[in-house]
CSV table of C-alpha atoms and ligand atoms in Angstrom, one decimal:
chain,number,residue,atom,x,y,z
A,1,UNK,CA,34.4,-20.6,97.9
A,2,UNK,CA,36.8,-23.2,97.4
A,3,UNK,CA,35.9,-26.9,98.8
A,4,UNK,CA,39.2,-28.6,100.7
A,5,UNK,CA,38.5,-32.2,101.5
A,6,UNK,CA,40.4,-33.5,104.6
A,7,UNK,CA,40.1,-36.8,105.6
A,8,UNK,CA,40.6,-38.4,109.2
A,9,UNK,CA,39.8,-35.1,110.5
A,10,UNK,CA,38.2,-36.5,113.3
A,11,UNK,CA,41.4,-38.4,114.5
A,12,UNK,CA,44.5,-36.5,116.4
A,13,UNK,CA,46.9,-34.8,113.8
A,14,UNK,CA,43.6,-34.8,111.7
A,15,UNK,CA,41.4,-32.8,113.7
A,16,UNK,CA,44.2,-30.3,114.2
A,17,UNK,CA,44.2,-30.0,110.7
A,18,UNK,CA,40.4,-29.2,110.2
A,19,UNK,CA,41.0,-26.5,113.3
A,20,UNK,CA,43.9,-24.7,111.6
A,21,UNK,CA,42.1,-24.7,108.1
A,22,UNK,CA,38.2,-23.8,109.0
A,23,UNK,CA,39.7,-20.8,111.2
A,24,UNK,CA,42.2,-19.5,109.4
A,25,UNK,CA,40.3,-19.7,105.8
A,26,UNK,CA,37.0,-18.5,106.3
A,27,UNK,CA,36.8,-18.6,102.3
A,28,UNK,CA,37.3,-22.2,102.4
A,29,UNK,CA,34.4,-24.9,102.6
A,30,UNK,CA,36.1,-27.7,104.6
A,31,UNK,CA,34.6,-30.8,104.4
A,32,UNK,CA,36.0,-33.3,107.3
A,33,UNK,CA,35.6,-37.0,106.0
A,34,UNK,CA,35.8,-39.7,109.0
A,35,UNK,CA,34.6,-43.4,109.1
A,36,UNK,CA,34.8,-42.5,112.8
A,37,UNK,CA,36.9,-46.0,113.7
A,38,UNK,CA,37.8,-46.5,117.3
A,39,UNK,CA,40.3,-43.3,116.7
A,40,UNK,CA,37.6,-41.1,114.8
A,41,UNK,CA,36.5,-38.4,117.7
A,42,UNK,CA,33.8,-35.8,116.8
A,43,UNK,CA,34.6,-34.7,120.6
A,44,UNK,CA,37.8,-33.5,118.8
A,45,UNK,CA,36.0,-30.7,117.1
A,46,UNK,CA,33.7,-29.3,119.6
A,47,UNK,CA,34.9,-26.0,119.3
A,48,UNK,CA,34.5,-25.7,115.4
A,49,UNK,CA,31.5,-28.1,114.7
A,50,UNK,CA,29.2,-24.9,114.3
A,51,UNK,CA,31.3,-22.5,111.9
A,52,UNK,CA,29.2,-22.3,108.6
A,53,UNK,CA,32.6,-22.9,106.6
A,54,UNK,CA,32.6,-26.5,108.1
A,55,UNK,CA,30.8,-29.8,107.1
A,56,UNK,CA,31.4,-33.2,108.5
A,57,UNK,CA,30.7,-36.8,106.4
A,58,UNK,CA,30.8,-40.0,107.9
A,59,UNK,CA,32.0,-42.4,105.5
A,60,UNK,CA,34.9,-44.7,104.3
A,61,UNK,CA,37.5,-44.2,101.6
A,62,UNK,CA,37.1,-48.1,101.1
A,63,UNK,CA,33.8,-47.3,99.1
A,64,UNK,CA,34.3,-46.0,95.9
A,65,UNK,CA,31.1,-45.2,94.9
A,66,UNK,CA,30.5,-42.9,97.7
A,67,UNK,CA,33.9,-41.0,97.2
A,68,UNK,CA,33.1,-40.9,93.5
A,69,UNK,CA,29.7,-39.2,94.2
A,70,UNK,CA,31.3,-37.0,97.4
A,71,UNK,CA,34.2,-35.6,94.4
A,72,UNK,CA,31.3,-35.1,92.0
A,73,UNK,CA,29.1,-32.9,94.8
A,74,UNK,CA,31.5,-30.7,96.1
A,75,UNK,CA,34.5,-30.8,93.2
A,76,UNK,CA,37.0,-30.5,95.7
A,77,UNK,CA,39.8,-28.2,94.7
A,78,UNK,CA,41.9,-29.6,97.3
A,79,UNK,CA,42.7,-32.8,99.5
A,80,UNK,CA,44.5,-33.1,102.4
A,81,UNK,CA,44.4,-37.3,103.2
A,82,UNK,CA,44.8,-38.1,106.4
A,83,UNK,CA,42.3,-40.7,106.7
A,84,UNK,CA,44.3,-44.0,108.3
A,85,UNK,CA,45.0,-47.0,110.8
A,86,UNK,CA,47.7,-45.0,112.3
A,87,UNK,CA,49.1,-47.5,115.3
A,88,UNK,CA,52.3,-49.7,114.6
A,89,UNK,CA,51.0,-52.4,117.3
A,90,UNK,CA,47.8,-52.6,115.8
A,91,UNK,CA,49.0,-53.5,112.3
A,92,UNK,CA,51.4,-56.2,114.4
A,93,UNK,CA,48.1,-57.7,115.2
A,94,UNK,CA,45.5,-57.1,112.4
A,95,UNK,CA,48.3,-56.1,109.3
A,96,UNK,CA,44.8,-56.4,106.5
A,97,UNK,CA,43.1,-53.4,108.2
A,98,UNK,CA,45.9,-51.5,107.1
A,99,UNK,CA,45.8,-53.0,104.0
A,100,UNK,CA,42.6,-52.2,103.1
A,101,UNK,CA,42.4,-48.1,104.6
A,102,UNK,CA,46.0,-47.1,104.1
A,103,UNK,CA,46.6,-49.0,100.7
A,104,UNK,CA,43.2,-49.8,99.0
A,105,UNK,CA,41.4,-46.7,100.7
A,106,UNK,CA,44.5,-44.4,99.5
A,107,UNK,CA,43.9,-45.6,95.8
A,108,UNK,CA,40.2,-45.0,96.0
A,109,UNK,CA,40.4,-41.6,96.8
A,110,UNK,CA,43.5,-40.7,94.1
A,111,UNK,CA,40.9,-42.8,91.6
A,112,UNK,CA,38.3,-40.2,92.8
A,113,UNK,CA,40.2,-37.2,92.3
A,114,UNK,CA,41.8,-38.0,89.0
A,115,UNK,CA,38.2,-38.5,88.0
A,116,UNK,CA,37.1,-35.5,89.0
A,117,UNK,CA,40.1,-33.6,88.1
A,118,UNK,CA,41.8,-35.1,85.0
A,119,UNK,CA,38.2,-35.9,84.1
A,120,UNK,CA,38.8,-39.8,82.0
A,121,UNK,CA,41.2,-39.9,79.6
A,122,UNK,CA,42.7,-36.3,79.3
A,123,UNK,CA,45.8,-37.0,80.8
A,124,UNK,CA,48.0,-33.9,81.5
A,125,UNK,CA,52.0,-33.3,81.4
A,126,UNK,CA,53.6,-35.5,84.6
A,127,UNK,CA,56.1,-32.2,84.1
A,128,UNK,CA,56.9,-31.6,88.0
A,129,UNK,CA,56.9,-28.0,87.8
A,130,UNK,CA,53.5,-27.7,86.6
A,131,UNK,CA,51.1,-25.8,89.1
A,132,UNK,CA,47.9,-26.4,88.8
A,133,UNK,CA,44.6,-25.2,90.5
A,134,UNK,CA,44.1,-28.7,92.4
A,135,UNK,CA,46.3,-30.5,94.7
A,136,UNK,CA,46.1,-34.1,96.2
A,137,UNK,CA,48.4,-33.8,99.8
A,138,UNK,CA,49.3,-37.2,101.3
A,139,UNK,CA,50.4,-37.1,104.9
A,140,UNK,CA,52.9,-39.7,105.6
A,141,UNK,CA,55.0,-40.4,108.1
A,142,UNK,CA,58.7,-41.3,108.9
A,143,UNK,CA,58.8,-44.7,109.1
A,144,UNK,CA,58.6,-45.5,105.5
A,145,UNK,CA,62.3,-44.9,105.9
A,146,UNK,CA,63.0,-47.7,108.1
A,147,UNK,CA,65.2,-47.7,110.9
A,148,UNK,CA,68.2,-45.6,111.6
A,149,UNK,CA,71.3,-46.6,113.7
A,150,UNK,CA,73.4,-44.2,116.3
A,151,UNK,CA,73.9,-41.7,113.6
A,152,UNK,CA,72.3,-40.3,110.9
A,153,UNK,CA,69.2,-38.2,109.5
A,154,UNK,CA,65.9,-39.3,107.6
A,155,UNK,CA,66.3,-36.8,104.2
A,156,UNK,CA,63.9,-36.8,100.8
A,157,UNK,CA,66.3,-38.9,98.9
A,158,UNK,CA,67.0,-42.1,101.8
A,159,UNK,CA,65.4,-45.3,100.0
A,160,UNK,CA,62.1,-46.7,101.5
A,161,UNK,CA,62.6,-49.9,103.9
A,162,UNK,CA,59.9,-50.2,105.8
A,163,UNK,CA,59.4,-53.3,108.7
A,164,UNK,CA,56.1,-52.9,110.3
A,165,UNK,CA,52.6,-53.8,108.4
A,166,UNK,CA,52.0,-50.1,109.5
A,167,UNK,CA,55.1,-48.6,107.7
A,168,UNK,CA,54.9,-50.8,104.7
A,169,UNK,CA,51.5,-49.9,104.3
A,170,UNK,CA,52.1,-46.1,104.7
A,171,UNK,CA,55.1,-46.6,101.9
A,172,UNK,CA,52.8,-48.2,99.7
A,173,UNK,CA,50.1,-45.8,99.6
A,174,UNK,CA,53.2,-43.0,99.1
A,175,UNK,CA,54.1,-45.0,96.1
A,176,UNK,CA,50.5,-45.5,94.9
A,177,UNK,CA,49.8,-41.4,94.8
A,178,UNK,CA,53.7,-40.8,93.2
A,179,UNK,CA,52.4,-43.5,90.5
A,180,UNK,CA,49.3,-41.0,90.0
A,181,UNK,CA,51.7,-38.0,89.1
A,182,UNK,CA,54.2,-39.7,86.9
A,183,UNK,CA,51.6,-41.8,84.6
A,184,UNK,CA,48.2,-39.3,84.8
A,185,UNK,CA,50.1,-36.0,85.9
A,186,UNK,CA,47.9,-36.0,88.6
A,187,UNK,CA,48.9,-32.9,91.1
A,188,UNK,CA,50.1,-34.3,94.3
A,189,UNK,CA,52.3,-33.4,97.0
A,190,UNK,CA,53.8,-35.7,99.9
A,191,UNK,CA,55.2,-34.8,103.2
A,192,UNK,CA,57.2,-37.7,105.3
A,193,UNK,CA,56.6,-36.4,109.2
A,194,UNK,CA,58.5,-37.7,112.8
A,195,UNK,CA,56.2,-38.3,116.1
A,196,UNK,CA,53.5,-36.3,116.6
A,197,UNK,CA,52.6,-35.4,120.5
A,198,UNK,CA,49.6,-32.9,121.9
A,199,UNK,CA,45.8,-32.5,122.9
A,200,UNK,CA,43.5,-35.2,121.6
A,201,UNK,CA,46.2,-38.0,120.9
A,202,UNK,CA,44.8,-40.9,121.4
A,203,UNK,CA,46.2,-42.9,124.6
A,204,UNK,CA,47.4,-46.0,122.9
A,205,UNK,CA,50.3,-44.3,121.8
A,206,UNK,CA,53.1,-43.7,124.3
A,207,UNK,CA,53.0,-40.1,125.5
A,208,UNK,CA,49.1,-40.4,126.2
A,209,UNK,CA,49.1,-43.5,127.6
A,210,UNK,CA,51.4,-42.5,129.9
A,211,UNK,CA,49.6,-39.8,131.1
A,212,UNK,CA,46.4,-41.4,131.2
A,213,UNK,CA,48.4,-44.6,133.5
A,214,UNK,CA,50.7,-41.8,136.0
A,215,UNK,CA,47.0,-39.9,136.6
A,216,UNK,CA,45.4,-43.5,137.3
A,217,UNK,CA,48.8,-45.0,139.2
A,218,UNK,CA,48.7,-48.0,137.0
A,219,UNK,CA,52.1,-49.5,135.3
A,220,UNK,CA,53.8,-47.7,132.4
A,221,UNK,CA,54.8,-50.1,130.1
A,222,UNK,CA,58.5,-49.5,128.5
A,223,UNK,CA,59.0,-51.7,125.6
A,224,UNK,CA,62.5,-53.9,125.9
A,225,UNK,CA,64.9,-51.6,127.7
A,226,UNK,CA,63.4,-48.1,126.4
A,227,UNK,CA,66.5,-47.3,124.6
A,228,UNK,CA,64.6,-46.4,120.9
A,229,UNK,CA,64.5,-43.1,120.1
A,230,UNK,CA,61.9,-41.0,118.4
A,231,UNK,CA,62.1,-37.5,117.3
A,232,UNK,CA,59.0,-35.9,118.9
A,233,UNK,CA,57.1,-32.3,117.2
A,234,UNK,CA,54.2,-30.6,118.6
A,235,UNK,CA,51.2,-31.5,116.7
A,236,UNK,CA,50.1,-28.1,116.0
A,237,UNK,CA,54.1,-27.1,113.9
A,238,UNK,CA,52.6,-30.4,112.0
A,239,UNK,CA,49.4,-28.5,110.6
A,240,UNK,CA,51.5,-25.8,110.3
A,241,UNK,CA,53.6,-27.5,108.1
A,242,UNK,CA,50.9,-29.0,106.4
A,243,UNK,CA,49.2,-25.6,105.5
A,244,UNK,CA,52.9,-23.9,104.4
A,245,UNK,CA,53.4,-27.1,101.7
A,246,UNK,CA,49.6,-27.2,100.5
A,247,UNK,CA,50.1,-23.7,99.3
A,248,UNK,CA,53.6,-23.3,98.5
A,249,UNK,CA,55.3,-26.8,98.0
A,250,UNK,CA,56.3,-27.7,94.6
A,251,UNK,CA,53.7,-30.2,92.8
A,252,UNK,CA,55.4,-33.8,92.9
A,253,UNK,CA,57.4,-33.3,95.6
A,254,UNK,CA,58.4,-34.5,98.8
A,255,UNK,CA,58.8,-33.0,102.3
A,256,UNK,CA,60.4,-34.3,105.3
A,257,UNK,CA,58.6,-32.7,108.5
A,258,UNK,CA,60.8,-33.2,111.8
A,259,UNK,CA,61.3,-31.7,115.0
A,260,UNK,CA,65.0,-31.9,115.9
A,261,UNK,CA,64.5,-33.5,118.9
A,262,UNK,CA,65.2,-36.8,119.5
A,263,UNK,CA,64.0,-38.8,123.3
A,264,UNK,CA,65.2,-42.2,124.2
A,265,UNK,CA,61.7,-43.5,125.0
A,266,UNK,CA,63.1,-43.8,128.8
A,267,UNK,CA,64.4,-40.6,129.0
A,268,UNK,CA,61.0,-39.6,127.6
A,269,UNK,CA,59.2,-40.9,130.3
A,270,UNK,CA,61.3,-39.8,132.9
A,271,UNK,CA,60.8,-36.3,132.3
A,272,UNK,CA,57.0,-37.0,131.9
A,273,UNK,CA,57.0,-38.5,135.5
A,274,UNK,CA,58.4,-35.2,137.0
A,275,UNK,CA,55.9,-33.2,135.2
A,276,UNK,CA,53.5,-35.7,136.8
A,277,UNK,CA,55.1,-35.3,140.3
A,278,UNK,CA,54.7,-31.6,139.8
A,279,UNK,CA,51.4,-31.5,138.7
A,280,UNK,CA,50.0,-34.4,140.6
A,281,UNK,CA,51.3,-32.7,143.6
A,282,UNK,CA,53.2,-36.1,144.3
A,283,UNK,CA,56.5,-36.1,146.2
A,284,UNK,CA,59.9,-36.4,143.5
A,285,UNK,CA,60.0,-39.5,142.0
A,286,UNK,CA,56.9,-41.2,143.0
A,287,UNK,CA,55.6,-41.3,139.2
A,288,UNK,CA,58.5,-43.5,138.4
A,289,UNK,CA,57.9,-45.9,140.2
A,290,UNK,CA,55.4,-46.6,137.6
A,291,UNK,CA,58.0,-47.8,134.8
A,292,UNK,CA,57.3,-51.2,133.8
A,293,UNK,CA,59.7,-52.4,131.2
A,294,UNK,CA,57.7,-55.2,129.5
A,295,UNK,CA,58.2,-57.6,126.1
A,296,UNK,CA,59.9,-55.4,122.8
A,297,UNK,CA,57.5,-54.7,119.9
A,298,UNK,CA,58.3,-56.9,117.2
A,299,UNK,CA,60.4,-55.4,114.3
A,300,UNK,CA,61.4,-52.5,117.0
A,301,UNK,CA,63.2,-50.0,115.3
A,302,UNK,CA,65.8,-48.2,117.0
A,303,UNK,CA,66.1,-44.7,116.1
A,304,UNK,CA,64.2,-42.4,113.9
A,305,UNK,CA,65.5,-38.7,113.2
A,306,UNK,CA,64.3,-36.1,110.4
A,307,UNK,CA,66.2,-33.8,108.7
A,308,UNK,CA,63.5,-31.3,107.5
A,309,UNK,CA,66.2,-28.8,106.0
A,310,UNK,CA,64.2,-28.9,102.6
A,311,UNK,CA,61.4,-27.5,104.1
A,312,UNK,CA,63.3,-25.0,106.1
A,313,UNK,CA,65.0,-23.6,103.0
A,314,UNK,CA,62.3,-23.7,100.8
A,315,UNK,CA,59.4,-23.1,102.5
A,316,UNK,CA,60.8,-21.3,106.1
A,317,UNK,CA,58.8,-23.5,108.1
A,318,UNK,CA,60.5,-24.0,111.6
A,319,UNK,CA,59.1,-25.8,114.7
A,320,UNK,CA,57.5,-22.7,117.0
A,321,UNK,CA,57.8,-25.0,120.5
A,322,UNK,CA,60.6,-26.3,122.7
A,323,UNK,CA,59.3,-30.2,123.7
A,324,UNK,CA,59.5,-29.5,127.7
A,325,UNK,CA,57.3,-26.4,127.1
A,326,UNK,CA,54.9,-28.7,124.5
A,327,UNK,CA,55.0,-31.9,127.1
A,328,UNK,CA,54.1,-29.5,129.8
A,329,UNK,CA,51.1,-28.0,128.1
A,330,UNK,CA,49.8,-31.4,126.5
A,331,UNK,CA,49.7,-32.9,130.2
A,332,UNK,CA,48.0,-29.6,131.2
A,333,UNK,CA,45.2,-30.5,128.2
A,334,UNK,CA,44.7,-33.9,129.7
A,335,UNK,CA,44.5,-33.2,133.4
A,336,UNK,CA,42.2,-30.1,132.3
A,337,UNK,CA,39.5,-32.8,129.9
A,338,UNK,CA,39.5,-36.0,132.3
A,339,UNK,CA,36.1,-36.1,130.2
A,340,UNK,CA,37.6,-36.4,127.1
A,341,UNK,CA,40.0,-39.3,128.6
A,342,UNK,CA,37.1,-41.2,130.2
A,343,UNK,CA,35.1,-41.4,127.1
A,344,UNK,CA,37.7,-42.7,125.2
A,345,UNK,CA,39.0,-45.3,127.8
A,346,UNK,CA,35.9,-46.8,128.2
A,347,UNK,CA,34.1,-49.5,126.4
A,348,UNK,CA,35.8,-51.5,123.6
A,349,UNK,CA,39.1,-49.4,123.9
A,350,UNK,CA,39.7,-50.7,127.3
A,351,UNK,CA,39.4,-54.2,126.5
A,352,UNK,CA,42.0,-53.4,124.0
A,353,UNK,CA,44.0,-52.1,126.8
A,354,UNK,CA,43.8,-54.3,129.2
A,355,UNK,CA,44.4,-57.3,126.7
A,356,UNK,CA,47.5,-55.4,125.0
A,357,UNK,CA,49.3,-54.2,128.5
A,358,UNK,CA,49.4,-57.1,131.0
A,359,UNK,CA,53.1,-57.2,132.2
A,360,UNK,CA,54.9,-59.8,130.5
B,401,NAD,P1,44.5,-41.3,114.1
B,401,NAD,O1,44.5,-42.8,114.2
B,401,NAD,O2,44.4,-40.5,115.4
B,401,NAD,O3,43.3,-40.8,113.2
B,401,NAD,C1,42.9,-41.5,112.0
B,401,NAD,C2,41.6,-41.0,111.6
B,401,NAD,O4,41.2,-41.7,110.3
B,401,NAD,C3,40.5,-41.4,112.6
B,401,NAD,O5,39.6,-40.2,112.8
B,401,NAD,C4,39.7,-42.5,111.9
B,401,NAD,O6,38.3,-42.5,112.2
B,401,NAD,C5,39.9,-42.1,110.4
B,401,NAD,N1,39.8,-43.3,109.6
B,401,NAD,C6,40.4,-44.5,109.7
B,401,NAD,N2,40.1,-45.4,108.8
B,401,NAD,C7,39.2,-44.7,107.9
B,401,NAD,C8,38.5,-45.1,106.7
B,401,NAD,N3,38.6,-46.3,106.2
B,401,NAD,N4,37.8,-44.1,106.1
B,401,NAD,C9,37.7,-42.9,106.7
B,401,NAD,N5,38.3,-42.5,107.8
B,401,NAD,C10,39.0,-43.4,108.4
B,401,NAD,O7,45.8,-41.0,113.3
B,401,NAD,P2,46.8,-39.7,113.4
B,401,NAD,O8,47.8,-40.1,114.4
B,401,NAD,O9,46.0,-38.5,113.6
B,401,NAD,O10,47.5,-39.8,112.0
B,401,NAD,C11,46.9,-39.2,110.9
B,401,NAD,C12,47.7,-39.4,109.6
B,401,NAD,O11,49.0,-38.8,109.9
B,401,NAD,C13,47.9,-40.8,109.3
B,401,NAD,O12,47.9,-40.9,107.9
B,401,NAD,C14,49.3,-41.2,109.8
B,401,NAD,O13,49.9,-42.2,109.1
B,401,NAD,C15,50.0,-39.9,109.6
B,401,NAD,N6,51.1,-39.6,110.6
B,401,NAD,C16,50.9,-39.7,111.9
B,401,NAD,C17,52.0,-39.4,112.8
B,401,NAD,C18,51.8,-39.5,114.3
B,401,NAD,O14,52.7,-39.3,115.1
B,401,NAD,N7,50.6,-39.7,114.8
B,401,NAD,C19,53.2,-39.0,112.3
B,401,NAD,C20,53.4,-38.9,110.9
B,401,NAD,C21,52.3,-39.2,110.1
B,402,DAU,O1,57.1,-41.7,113.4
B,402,DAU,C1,55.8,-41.4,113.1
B,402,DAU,C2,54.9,-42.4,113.6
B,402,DAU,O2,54.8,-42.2,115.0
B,402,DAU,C3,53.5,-42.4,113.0
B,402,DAU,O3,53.5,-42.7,111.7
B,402,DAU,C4,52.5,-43.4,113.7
B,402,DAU,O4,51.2,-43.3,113.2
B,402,DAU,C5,52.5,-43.1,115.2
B,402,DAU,O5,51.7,-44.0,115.9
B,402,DAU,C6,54.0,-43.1,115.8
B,402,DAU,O6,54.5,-44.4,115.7
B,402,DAU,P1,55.4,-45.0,117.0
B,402,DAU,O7,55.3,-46.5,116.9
B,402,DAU,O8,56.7,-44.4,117.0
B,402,DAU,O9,54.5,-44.4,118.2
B,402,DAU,P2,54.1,-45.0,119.6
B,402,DAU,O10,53.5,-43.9,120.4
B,402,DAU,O11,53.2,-46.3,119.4
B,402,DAU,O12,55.5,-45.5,120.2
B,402,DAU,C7,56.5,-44.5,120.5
B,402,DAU,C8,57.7,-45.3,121.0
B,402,DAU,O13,57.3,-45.8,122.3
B,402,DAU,C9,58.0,-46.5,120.2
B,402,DAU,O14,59.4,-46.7,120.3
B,402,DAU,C10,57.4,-47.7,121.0
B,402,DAU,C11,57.4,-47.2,122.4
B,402,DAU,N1,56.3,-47.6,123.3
B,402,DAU,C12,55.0,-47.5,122.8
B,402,DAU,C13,53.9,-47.8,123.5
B,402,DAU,C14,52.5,-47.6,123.0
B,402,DAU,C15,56.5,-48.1,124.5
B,402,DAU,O15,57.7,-48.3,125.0
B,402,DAU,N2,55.4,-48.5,125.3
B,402,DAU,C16,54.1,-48.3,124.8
B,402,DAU,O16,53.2,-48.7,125.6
């Protein structure tokens, strides 16, 4: 039995993750590592919590005493680190939280595996093409790459320029486990990844908290006009992904993981309100009526956009679902676990939200 670490599993893209693996690879041991932060959800995993092929630990990656001694229990043969603070306004507010998880965290756990793997001082060949039986997978995101203008794609090879704490954080960590290939030949892969939507997002980010404020007739907010556009894929084609370059992707490289399908935030929401219409049973156009265009994130930017034709070559991973099909379905999931939504709306997360969304 092969022991796969994952960490953040209990979060959104994370706990889709942990699904994918512990039912498709009965001969895997997968051990979910979660701090369980405000975004950590064992309600996530309700449906897999009892499998005998799945264990969860609650603990940090900023303690490297206890990652040391997790590596040396279970000798992990892979990692898939998810494990991070993963919202842009957040990291506006509190940048040293993502300092410490996404940079210091990220270190700890590459210190941990090259421990365990490289075992001190027997350094192996940084030679790219070497496949080896372990594998360190970061999961990274887009914005590392900055912003884009009217035009243009996100590829492997466009320079990191990242503006938010968030995305500066994310680019350092990237840098951090490439400097663990090249110096110790440690066995790593990356992938870069667009906007992630679906069941169990968390609703501070836009598409939930959307849904969560159309079902409760409270304001929308629109940041500045709503013209920045994202390039949206189904949280499950992510784990997909994520599964297709674990196995197969080369050791050292890069992927870029993108939908091809770019929303102006407003347009976004628009077509989320007549979902909501339909759904809510509301007459056309009531939903909208919600939009609230309030104050512009700082550091905005405009347009992100993936061109994931590496991985499509390569590896013949495709995104399965077309995004009115995918929004459809996710607001299906939330009217369907009100529950789910309560639970994580009440207490401190709704102080959060009512501080963060007061129309400006
Ligand atoms: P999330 O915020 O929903 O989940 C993060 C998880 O990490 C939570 O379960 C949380 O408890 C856990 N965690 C946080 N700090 C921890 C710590 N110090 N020790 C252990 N666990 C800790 O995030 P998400 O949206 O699921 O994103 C997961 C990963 O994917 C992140 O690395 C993010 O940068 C990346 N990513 C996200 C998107 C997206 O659209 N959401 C897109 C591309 C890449
Ligand atoms: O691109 C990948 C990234 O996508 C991930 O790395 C991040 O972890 C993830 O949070 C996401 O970042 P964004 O900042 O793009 O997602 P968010 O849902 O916060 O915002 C999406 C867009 O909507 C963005 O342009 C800001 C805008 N927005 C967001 C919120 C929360 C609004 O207009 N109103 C809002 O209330």
């Amino acid at each position: 039995m092969k022991n796969v670490l994952i960490t953040g599993g209990a979060g959104f893209i994370g706990s889709h993750v942990v699904r994918l693996f512990v039912n498709k690879y009965p001969e895997y041991n997968i051990v979910n590592l979660d701090a369980l932060t405000y975004a950590g959800n064992l309600d996530n995993l309700t449906d897999i919590e009892k499998k005998s092929n799945y264990t969860f630990v609650k603990g940090n990656i900023c303690d490297a005493n206890f990652l040391q001694e997790l590596f040396a229990k279970y000798d992990f043969t892979y990692v898939i680190h998810l494990a991070a603070e993963s919202h842009v306004d957040r990291s506006i507010s509190n940048p040293i939280e993502f300092v410490m998880t996404n940079v210091v965290g990220t270190v700890n756990l590459l210190n941990a595996a090259k421990h365990q793997w490289l075992k001190v001082g027997s350094q192996q060949s940084a030679d790219s093409s070497q496949q080896t039986a372990n594998r360190f997978y970061h999961v990274s995101t887009d914005e590392v790459y900055g912003a884009l203008g009217e035009t243009g794609f996100f590829t492997e090879e466009t320079k990191y320029d990242p503006h938010s704490p968030y995305s500066a954080s994310k680019a350092s960590s990237d840098h951090f486990v490439r400097a663990y290939h090249d110096t110790y030949g440690l066995p790593i892969v990356i992938s870069n990844c667009s906007n992630n939507y679906g069941s169990h997002h968390f609703p501070e980010k836009l598409i939930p908290l959307a849904i969560n404020n159309i079902c409760n007739n409270k304001p929308v907010p629109v940041y500045g006009k709503g013209e920045n556009v994202r390039d949206w894929l189904w949280v499950n084609d992510h784990a997909r992904a994520i599964d297709v370059i674990l196995h197969n992707g080369k050791n050292g490289d890069t992927y870029n993981i993108g939908g091809h399908n770019e929303w102006k935030n407003i347009d976004l929401i628009k077509l989320l309100c007549k979902i909501m219409d339909k759904k809510l049973n509301r007459s056309n156009g009531e939903s909208e009526k919600l939009i609230s265009f309030v104050k512009d994130r700082a550091g905005h930017d405009l347009r992100y956009a993936i061109d994931s034709t590496k991985l499509k070559n390569e590896l013949g991973w495709m995104p399965s679902l077309q995004f009115e099909e995918g929004l459809e379905k996710t607001v299906d999931w939330y009217l369907n676990n009100q529950q789910w939504l309560d639970n994580v709306t009440s207490g401190n997360y709704a102080k959060y939200y009512d501080e963060q969304y007061v129309k400006r």
